[in-house]
């Protein structure tokens, strides 16, 4: 077994070199074949941005999302502090999430409407 050690090292180094070359060639070929860029103005007309109504809707959606997350945190900790468990906990946290999401979404949409 000791006599074949240089041959094994040479064999495995050759295999590693071949594998590395194959990987590099694959990466180079894949980097050449890229997808074409999406043309600008696909959603809106060419050269125009979102309308004021689109901005108000986006403001509401962003505010609603942030409000839901905040409501989950604050409502969850408050309900646990009051000792609610199970179904009562879920109902209370859900109500707080919807209330805070609606409130924050409304204020964000008003802010986006003012900026139009």
XYZ file of C-alpha atoms in Angstrom:
116
model
C 0.000 0.000 0.000
C 2.938 2.339 0.719
C 4.309 1.884 -2.814
C 1.071 3.181 -4.406
C 0.779 6.321 -2.298
C 2.377 8.718 -4.851
C 0.154 7.271 -7.579
C -2.996 7.751 -5.441
C -2.048 11.334 -4.612
C -1.405 12.040 -8.267
C -4.695 10.377 -9.271
C -6.779 12.340 -6.729
C -5.059 15.632 -7.502
C -5.849 15.049 -11.195
C -9.483 14.284 -10.313
C -9.705 17.437 -8.184
C -8.238 19.513 -11.020
C -10.752 18.060 -13.493
C -13.650 18.746 -11.119
C -12.481 22.318 -10.516
C -12.142 22.924 -14.242
C -15.640 21.547 -14.842
C -17.136 23.776 -12.127
C -15.385 26.881 -13.434
C -16.505 26.130 -16.973
C -20.101 25.641 -15.800
C -20.042 28.925 -13.888
C -18.635 30.771 -16.893
C -21.250 29.299 -19.221
C -24.106 30.124 -16.836
C -22.916 33.679 -16.326
C -23.052 34.289 -20.083
C -26.624 33.019 -20.410
C -28.524 35.678 -18.453
C -32.182 36.580 -18.646
C -33.043 39.820 -20.443
C -33.872 42.779 -18.233
C -37.512 43.650 -17.701
C -38.320 46.744 -19.737
C -39.056 49.866 -17.732
C -42.633 51.050 -17.588
C -44.211 47.615 -17.609
C -46.810 48.357 -14.921
C -47.228 52.070 -15.514
C -47.232 53.931 -18.798
C -43.859 54.839 -20.192
C -42.291 57.707 -18.253
C -45.031 57.941 -15.606
C -44.919 56.864 -11.994
C -47.687 55.536 -9.784
C -50.837 57.614 -9.495
C -51.871 59.319 -6.287
C -54.423 56.585 -5.589
C -51.718 53.931 -6.022
C -49.524 55.761 -3.510
C -52.379 55.999 -1.002
C -53.083 52.274 -1.378
C -49.410 51.443 -0.951
C -49.218 53.652 2.138
C -52.191 51.854 3.638
C -50.739 48.417 2.905
C -47.369 49.302 4.402
C -48.967 50.886 7.459
C -51.317 47.947 7.901
C -48.392 45.514 7.788
C -46.353 47.460 10.338
C -49.421 47.912 12.542
C -50.201 44.197 12.446
C -46.665 43.329 13.519
C -46.741 45.928 16.281
C -50.151 44.730 17.399
C -48.919 41.142 17.546
C -46.028 42.148 19.786
C -47.808 44.559 22.105
C -51.114 42.692 22.105
C -49.415 39.375 22.745
C -47.377 40.628 25.673
C -50.346 42.483 27.170
C -52.622 39.455 26.866
C -49.999 37.211 28.446
C -49.559 39.717 31.261
C -53.312 39.614 31.917
C -53.119 35.833 32.114
C -55.028 34.988 28.930
C -54.386 31.569 27.414
C -55.676 29.497 24.509
C -58.669 30.786 22.582
C -58.969 33.971 24.649
C -55.341 34.818 23.877
C -55.802 34.281 20.142
C -59.031 36.326 20.014
C -57.514 39.200 21.949
C -54.265 39.270 19.955
C -56.205 39.102 16.667
C -58.397 42.045 17.673
C -55.418 44.135 18.741
C -53.584 43.297 15.510
C -56.515 44.366 13.335
C -57.105 47.537 15.339
C -53.491 48.671 15.290
C -53.088 47.665 11.646
C -56.161 49.619 10.604
C -55.174 52.660 12.637
C -51.586 52.804 11.449
C -52.612 52.001 7.875
C -55.111 54.864 7.901
C -52.524 57.343 9.119
C -49.949 56.136 6.593
C -52.452 56.441 3.748
C -53.356 59.966 4.875
C -49.660 60.835 4.934
C -49.168 59.408 1.463
C -52.206 61.350 0.225
C -50.812 64.594 1.628
C -47.549 64.010 -0.241
C -49.295 63.632 -3.633
